[in-house]
mmCIF file of C-alpha atoms and ligand atoms in Angstrom:
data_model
loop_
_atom_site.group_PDB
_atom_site.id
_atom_site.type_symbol
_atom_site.label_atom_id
_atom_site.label_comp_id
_atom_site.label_asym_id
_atom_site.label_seq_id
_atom_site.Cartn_x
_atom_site.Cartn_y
_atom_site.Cartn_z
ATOM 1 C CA UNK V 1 2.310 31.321 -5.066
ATOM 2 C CA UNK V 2 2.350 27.742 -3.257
ATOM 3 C CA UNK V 3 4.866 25.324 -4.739
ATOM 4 C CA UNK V 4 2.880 22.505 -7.118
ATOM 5 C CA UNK V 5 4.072 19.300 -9.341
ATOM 6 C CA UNK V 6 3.358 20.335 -12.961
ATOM 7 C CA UNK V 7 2.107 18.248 -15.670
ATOM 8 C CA UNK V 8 4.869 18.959 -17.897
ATOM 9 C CA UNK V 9 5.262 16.254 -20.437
ATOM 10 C CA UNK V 10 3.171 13.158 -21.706
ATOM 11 C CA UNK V 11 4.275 9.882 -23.370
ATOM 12 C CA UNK V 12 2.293 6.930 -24.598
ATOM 13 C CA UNK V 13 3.047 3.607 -26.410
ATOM 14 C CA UNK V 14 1.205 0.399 -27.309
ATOM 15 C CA UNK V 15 2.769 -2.798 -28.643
ATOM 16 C CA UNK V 16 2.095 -3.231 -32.640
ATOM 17 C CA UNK V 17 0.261 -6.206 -32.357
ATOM 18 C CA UNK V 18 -3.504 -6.755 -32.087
ATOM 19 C CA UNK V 19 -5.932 -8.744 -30.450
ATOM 20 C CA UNK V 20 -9.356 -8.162 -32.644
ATOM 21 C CA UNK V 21 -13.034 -9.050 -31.326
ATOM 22 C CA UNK V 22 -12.925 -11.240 -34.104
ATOM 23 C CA UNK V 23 -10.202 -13.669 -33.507
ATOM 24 C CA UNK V 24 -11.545 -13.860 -30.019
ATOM 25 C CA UNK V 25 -14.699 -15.026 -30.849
ATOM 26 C CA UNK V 26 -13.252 -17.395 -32.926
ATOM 27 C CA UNK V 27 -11.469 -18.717 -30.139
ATOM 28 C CA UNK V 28 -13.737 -17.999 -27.232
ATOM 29 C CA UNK V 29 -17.549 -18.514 -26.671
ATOM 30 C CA UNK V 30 -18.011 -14.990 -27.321
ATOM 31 C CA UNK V 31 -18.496 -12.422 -30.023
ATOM 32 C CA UNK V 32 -18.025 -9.069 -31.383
ATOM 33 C CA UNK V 33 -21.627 -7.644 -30.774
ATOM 34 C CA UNK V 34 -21.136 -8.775 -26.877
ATOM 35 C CA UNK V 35 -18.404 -7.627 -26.229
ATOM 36 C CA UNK V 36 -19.017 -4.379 -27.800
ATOM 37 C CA UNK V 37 -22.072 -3.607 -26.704
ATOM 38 C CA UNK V 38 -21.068 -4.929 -22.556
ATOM 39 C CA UNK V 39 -17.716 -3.608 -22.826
ATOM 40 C CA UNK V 40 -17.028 -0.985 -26.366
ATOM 41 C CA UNK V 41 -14.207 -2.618 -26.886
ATOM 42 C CA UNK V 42 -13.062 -3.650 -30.741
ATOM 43 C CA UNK V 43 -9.423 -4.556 -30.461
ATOM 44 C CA UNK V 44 -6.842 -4.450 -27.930
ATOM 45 C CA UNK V 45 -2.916 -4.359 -28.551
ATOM 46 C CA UNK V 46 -0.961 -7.499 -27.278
ATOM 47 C CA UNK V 47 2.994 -7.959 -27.144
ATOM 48 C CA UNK V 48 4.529 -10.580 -29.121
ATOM 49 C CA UNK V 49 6.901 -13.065 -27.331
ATOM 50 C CA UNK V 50 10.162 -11.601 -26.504
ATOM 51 C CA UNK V 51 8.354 -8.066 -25.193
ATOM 52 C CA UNK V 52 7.426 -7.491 -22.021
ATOM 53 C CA UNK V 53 6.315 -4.240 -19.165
ATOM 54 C CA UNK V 54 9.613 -2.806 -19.318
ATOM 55 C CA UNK V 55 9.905 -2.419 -23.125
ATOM 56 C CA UNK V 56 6.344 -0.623 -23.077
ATOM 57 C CA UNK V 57 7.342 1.454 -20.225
ATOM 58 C CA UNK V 58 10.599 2.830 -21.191
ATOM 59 C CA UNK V 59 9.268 3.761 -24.797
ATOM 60 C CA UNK V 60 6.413 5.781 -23.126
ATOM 61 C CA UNK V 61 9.123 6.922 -20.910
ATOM 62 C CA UNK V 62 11.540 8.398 -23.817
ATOM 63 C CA UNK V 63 8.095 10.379 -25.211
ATOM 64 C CA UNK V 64 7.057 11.769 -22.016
ATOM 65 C CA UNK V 65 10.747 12.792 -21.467
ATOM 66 C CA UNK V 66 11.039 14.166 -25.121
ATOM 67 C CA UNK V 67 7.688 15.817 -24.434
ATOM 68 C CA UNK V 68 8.745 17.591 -21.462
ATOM 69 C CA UNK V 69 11.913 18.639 -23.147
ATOM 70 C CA UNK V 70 13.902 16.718 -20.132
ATOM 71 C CA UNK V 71 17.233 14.800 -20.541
ATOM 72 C CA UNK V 72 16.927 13.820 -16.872
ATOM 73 C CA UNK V 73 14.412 13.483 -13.481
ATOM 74 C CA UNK V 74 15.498 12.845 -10.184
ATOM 75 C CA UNK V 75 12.863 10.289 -9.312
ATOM 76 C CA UNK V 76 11.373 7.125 -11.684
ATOM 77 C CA UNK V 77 8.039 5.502 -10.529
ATOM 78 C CA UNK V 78 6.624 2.908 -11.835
ATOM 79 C CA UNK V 79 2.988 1.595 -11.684
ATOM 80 C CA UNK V 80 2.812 -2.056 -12.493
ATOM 81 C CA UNK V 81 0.950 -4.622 -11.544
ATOM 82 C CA UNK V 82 2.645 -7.032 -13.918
ATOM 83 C CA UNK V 83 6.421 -6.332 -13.455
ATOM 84 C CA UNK V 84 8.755 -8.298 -16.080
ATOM 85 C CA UNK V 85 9.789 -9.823 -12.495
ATOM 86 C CA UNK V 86 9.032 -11.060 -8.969
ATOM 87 C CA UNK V 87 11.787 -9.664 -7.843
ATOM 88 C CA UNK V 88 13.604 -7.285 -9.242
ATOM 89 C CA UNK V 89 11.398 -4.041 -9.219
ATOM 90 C CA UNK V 90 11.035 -3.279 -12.750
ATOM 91 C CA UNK V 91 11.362 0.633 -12.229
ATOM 92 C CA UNK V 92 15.228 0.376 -12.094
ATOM 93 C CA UNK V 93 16.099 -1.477 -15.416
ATOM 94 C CA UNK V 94 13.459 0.913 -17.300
ATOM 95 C CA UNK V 95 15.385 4.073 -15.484
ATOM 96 C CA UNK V 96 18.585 2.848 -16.906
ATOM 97 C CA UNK V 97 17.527 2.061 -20.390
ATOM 98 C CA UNK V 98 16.105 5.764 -20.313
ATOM 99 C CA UNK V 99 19.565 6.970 -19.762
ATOM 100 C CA UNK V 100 18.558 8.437 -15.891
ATOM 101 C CA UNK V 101 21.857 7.341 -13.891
ATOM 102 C CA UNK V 102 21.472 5.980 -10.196
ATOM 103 C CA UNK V 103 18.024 8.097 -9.908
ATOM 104 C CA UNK V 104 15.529 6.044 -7.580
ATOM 105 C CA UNK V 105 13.077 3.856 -9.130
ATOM 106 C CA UNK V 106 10.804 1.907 -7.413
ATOM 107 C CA UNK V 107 7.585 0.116 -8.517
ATOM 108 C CA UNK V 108 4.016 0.758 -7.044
ATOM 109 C CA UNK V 109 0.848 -1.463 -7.041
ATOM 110 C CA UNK V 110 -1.833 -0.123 -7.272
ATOM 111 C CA UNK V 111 -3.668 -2.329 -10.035
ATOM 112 C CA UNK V 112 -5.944 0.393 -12.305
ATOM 113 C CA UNK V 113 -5.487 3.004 -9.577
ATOM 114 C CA UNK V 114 -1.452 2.689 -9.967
ATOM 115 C CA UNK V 115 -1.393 5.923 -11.967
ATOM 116 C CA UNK V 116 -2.828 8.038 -9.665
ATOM 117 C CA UNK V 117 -1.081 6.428 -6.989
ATOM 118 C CA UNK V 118 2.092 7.076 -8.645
ATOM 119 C CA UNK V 119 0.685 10.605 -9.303
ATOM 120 C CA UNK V 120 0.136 11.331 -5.462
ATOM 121 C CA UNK V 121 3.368 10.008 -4.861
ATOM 122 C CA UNK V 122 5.565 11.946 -7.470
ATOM 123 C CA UNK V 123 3.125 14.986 -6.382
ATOM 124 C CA UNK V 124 4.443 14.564 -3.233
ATOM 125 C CA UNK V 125 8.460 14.132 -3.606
ATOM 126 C CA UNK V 126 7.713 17.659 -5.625
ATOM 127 C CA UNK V 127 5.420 19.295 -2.217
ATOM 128 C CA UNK V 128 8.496 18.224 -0.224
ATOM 129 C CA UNK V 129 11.188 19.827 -1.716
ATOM 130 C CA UNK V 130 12.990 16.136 -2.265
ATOM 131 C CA UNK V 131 12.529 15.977 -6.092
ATOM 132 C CA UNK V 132 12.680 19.059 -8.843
ATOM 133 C CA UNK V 133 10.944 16.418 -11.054
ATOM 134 C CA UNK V 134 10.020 12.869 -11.776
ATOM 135 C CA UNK V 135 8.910 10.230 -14.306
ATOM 136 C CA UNK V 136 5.690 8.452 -13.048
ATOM 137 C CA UNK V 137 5.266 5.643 -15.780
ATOM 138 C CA UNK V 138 2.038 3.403 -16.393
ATOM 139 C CA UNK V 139 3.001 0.033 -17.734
ATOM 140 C CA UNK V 140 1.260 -3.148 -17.881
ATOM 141 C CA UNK V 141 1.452 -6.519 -20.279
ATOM 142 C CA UNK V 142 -2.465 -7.696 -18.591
ATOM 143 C CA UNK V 143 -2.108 -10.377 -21.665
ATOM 144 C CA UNK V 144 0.395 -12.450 -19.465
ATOM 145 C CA UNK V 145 -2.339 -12.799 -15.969
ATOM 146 C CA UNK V 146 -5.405 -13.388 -17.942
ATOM 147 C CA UNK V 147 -6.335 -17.302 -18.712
ATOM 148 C CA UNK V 148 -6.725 -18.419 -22.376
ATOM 149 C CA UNK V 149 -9.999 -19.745 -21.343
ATOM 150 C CA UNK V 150 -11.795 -17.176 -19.651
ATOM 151 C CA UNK V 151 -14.046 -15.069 -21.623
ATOM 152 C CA UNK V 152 -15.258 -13.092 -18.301
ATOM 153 C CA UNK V 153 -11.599 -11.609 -18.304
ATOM 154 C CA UNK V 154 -9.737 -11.926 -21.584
ATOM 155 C CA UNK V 155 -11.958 -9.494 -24.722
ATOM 156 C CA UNK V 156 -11.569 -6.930 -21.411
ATOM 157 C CA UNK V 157 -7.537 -6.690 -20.920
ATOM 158 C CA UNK V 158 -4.926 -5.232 -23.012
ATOM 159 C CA UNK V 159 -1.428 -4.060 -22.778
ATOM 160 C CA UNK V 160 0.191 -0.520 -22.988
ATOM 161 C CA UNK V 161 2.137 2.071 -20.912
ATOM 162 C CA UNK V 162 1.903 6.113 -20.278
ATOM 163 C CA UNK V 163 3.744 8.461 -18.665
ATOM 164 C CA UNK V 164 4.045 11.724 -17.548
ATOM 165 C CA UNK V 165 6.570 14.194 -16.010
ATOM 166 C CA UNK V 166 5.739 16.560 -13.274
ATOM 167 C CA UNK V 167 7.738 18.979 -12.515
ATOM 168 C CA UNK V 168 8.285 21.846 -9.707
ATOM 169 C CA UNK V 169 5.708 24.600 -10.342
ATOM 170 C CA UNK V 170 3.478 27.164 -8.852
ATOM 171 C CA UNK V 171 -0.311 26.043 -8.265
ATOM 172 C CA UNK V 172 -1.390 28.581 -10.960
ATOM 173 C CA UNK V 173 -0.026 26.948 -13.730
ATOM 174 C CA UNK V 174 -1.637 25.441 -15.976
ATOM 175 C CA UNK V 175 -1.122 21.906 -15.524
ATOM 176 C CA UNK V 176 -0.510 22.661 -11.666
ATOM 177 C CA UNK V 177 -1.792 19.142 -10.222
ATOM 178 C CA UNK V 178 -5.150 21.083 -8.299
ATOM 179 C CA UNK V 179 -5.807 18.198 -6.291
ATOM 180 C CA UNK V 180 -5.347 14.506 -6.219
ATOM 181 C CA UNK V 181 -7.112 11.825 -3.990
ATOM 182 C CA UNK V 182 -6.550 8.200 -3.421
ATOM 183 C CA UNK V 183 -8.406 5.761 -1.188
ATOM 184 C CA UNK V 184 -8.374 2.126 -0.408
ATOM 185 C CA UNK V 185 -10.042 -0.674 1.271
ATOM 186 C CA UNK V 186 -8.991 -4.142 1.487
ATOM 187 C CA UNK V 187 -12.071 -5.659 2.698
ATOM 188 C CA UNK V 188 -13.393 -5.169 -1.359
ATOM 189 C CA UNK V 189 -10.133 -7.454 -2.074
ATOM 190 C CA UNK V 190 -12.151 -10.682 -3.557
ATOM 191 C CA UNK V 191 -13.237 -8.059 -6.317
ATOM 192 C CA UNK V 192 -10.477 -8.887 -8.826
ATOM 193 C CA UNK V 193 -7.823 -11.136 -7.803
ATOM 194 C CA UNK V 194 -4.882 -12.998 -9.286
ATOM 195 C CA UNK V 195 -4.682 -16.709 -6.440
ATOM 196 C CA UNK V 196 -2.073 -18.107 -8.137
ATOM 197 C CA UNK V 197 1.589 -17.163 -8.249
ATOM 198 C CA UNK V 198 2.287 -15.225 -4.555
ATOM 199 C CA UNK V 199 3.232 -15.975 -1.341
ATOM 200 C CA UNK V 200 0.216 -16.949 -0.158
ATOM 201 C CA UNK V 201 -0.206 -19.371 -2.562
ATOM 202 C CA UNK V 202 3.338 -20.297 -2.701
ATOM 203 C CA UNK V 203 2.894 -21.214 0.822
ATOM 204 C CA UNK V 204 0.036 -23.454 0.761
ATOM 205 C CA UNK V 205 1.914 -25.195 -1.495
ATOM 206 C CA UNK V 206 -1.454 -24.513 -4.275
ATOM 207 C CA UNK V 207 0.431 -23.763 -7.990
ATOM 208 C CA UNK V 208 -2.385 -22.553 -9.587
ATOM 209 C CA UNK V 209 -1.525 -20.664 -12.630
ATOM 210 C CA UNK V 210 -1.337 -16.889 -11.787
ATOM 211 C CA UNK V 211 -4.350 -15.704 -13.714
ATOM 212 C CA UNK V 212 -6.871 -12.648 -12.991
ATOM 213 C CA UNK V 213 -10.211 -13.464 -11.786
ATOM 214 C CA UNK V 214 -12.949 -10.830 -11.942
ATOM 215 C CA UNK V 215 -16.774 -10.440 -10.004
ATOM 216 C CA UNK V 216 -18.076 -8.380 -12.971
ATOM 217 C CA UNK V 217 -21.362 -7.182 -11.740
ATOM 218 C CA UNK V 218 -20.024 -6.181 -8.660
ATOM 219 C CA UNK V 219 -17.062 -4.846 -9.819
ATOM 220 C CA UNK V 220 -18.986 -2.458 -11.831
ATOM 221 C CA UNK V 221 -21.291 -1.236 -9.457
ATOM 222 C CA UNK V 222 -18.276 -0.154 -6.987
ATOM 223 C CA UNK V 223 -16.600 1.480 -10.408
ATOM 224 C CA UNK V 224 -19.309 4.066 -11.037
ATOM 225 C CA UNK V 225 -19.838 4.584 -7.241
ATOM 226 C CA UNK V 226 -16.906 4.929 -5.880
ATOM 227 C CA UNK V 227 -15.149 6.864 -9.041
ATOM 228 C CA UNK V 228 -18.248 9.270 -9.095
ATOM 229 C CA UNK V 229 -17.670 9.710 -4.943
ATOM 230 C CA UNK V 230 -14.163 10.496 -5.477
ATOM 231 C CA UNK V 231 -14.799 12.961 -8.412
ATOM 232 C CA UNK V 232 -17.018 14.945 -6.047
ATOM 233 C CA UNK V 233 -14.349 15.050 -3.689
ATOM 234 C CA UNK V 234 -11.656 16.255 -5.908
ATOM 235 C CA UNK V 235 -13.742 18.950 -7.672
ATOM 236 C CA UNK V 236 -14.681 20.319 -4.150
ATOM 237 C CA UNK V 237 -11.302 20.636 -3.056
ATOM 238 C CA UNK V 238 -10.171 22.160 -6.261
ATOM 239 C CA UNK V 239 -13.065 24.965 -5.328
ATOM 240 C CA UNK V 240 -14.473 23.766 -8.849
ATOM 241 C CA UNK V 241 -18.236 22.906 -9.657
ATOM 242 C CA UNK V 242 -19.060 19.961 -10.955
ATOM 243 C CA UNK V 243 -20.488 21.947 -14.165
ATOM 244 C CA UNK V 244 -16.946 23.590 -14.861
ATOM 245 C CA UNK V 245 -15.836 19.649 -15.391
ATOM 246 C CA UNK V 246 -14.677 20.273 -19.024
ATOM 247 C CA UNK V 247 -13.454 16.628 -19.524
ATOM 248 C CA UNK V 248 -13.277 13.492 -17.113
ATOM 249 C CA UNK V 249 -10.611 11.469 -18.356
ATOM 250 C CA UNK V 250 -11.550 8.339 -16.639
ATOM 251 C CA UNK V 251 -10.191 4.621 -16.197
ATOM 252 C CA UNK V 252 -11.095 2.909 -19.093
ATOM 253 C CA UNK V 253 -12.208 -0.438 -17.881
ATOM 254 C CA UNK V 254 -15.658 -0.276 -19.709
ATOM 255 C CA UNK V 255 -17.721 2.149 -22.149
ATOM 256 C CA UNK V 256 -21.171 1.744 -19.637
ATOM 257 C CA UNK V 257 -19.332 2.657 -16.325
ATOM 258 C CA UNK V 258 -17.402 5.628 -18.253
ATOM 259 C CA UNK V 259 -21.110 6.945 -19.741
ATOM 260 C CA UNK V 260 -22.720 5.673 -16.346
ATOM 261 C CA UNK V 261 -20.199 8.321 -14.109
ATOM 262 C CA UNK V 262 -20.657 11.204 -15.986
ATOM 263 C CA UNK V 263 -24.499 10.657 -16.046
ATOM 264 C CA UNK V 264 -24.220 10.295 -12.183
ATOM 265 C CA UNK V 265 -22.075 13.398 -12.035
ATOM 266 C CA UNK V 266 -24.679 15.324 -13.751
ATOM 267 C CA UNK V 267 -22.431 15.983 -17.209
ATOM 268 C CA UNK V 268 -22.928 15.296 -20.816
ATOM 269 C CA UNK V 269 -21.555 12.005 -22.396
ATOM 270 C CA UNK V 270 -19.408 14.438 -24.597
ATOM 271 C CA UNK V 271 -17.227 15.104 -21.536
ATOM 272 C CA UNK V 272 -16.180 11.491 -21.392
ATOM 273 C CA UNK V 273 -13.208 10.677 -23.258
ATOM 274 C CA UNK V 274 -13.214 7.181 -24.354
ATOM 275 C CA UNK V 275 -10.345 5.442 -25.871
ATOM 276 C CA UNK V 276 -10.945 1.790 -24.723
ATOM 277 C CA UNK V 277 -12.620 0.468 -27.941
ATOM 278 C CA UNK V 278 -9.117 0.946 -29.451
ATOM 279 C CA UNK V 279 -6.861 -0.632 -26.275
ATOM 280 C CA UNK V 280 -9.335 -2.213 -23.699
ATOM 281 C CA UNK V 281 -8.510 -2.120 -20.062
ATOM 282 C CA UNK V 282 -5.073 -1.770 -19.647
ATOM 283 C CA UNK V 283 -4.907 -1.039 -15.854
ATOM 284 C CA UNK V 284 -2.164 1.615 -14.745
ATOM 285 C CA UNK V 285 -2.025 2.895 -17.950
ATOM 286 C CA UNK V 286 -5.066 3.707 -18.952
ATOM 287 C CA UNK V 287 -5.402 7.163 -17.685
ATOM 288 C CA UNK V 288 -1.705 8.321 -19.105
ATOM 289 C CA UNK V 289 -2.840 6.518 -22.730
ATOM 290 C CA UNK V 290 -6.292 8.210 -23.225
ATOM 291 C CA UNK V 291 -5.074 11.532 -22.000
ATOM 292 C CA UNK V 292 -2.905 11.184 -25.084
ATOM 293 C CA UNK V 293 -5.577 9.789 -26.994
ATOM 294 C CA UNK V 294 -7.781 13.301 -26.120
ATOM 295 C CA UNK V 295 -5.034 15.134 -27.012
ATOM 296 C CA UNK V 296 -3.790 13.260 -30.519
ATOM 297 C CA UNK V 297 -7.491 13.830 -31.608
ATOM 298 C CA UNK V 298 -8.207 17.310 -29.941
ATOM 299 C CA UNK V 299 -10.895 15.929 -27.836
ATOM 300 C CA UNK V 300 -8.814 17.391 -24.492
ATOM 301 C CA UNK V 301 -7.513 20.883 -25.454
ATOM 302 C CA UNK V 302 -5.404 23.414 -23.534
ATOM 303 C CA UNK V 303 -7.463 25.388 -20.743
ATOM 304 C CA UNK V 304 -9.919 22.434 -20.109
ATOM 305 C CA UNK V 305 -10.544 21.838 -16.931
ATOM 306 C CA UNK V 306 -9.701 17.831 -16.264
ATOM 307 C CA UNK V 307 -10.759 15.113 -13.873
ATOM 308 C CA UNK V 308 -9.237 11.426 -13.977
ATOM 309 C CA UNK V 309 -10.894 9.313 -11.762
ATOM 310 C CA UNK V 310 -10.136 5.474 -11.715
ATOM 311 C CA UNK V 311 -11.069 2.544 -9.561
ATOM 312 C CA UNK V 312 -9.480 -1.448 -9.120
ATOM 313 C CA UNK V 313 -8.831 -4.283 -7.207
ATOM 314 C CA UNK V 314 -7.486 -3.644 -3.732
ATOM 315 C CA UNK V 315 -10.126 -2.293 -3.663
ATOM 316 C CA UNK V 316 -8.145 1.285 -4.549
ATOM 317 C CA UNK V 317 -9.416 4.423 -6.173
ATOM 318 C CA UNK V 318 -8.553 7.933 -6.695
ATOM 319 C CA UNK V 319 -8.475 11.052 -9.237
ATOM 320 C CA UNK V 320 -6.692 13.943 -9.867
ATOM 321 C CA UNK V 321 -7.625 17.508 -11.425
ATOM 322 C CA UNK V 322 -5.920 20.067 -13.162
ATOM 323 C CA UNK V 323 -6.286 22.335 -16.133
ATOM 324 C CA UNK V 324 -4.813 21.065 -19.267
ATOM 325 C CA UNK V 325 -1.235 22.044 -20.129
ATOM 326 C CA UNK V 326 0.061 22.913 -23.320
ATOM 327 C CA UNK V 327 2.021 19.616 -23.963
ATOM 328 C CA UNK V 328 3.040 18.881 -26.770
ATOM 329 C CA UNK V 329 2.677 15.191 -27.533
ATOM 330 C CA UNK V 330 4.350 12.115 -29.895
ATOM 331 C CA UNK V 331 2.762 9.883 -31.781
ATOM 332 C CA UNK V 332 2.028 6.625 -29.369
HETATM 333 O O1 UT7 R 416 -10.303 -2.511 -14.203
HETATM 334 C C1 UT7 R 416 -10.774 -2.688 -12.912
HETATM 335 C C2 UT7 R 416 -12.187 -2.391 -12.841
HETATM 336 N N1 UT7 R 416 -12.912 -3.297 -13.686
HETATM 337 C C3 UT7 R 416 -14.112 -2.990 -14.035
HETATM 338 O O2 UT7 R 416 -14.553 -1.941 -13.683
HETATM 339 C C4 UT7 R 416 -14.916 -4.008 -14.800
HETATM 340 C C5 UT7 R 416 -16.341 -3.932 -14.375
HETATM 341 N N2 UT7 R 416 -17.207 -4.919 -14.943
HETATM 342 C C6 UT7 R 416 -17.566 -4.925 -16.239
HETATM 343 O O3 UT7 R 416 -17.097 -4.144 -17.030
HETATM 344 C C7 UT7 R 416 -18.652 -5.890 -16.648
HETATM 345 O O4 UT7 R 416 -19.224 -6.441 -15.493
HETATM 346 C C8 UT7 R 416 -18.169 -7.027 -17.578
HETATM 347 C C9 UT7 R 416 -17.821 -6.472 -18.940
HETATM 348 C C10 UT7 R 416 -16.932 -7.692 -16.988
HETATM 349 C C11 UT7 R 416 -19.276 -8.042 -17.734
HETATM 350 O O5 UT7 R 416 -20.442 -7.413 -18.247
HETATM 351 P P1 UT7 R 416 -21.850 -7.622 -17.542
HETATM 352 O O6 UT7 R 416 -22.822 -6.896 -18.346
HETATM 353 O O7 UT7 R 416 -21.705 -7.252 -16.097
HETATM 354 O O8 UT7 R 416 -22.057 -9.155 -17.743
HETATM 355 P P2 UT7 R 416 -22.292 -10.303 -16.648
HETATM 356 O O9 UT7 R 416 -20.983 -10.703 -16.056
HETATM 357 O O10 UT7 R 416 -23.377 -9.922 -15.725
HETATM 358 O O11 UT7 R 416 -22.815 -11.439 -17.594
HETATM 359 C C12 UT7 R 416 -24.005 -11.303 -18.361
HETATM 360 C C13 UT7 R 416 -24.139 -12.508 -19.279
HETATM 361 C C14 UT7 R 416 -23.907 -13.825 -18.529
HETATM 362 O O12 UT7 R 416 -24.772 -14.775 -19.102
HETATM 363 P P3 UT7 R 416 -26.150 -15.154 -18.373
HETATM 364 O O13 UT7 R 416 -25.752 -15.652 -17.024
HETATM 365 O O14 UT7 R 416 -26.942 -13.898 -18.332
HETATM 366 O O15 UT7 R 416 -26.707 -16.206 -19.280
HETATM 367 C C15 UT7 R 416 -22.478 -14.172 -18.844
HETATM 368 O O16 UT7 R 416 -22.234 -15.549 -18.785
HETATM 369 O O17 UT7 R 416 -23.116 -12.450 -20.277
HETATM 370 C C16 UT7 R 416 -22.359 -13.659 -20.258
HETATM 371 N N3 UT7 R 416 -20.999 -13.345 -20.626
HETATM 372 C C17 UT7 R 416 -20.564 -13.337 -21.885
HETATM 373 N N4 UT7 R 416 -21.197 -13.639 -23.041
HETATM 374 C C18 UT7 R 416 -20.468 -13.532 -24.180
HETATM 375 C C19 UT7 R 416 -19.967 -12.953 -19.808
HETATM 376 N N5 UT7 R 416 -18.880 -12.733 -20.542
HETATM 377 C C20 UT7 R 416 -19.223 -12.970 -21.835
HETATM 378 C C21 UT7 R 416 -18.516 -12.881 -23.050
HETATM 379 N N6 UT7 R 416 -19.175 -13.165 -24.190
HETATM 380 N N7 UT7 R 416 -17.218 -12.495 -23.116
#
């Protein structure tokens, strides 16, 4: 049987405090019934001053690693797009904290792709014989790039991390990563962008704050499109039909697009699993937290057959399929 990475283990964690519709809207020109009905999200968690990525990263690290039964990978990968850090990489101080050794840990940026980027990338390491497992963390604080001001971007982001391990396997298995997919293409860049903060702007001398800037509409309309394209692909090369999709565990960036995709792809809403009315968008690790979130409330059971498509600035997209492991999970 052909070697495969293995969904073996799952971790999540959110930071304690909230962010609720209503204190928004009592600070924004905005209000609960818009951004519920636009968006379906009620609350997202925000970390207090003092916290930052790496503290949400290595505590859904330990629970993936505790969920996997593993004291130790030989790769850590991190999907960030807001690192504690310029420079260093983040991935290295969360491997330490976990306890991993000298293990390489990099970071990856891939905005609300990262996950599956880091996926394809762990999957990978595991094809080539170089890793017998590894960590691939999702971890973002989105609270520290969105502006005060800006109600087009701040109800939508929230902060959180996932993980997962995969380890070596045979293509069987459940949990067997079936297929995975990720695409890109810069020239949808003006999408979502954060101006301030990088080198570019760092070398026009502009000091703009560094804060996220989002085309909505358009944004949304490259979402469903894109996410349902790349669905199609993975389920062909899995040899699946679309109508043996038992769950499509989606980016959650907005209740419409999530609804919008599966209608597109020809499934019932019921196949959706939606977790953003309790976390919002929280880019890379979105997928990792509402695959715990399906399994915490037995909405994503062993044997079902999963797709997790996602799509972000960069532009970048991608998804992954397999059939759902018997993982057993921590609270997040
Ligand atoms: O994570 C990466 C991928 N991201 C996404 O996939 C996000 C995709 N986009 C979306 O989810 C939606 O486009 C948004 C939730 C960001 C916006 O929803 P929309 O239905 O596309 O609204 P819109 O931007 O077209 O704005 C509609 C109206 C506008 O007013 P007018 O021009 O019609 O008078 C906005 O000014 O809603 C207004 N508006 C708001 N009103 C109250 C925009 N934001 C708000 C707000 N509260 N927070």
């Amino acid at each position: 049987m052909p070697r495969a990475a293995v969904l073996s283990g799952l971790g999540a964690w959110v930071p304690p405090g909230t962010l609720t519709n209503e204190k928004l809207a009592a600070e924004l020109d905005t209000s609960d019934e818009w951004i519920r009905t636009r968006t379906g999200i009620g609350r997202r968690h925000i970390i207090s001053a003092g916290m930052c990525t790496s503290d949400l990263a290595v505590e859904a690290g330990r629970r993936a690693l505790e969920s996997a039964g593993a004291a130790t990978v030989d790769y850590l990968l991190l999907a960030t797009t807001t690192p504690d850090r310029l420079c260093p990489a983040t991935g290295p101080e969360v491997a330490t904290r976990l306890g991993l050794g000298t293990i390489p840990a990099f970071d990856l940026s891939a905005v609300c792709s990262g996950f599956l980027y880091g996926l394809q990338t762990g999957r990978a390491l595991v094809l080539a014989g170089l890793a017998e497992s590894v960590l691939v963390v999702g971890a973002e604080s989105f609270s520290t790039l969105v502006d005060p001001e800006d109600r087009n971007t701040r109800p939508i982001f929230g902060d959180g991390a996932g993980a997962v391990v995969l380890r070596a396997g045979h293509s069987d298995e459940p949990g067997a990563l079936r297929a995975v997919n990720v695409h890109s293409d810069g020239s949808l860049a003006e999408l979502i962008t954060v101006a301030g903060g990088g080198a570019r702007a760092r070398a026009a001398g502009d000091d703009r704050p560094a804060h996220i800037r989002m085309r909505g509409r358009s944004t949304f309309m490259a979402a469903v499109s894109h996410m349902e394209a790349v669905t199609r692909q993975t389920v062909d090369e899995v040899g699946w039909q679309l109508a043996d999709v038992d769950r499509v565990v989606g980016h959650q960036a907005n209740v419409r697009i999530l609804h919008s995709l599966v209608k597109h792809l020809g499934l019932p809403e019921s196949a959706a699993i939606v977790h953003l009315h309790a976390v919002g968008n929280t880019a890379a690790a979105s997928i990792p937290l509402a695959l715990h979130h399906g399994v915490t409330t037995g909405r994503l059971g062993v044997g079902h057959r999963v797709v997790t498509p996602a799509f972000g600035a960069g532009a970048t997209w991608g998804a992954a399929a397999l059939v759902w492991p018997d993982v057993k999970v921590l609270p997040g």
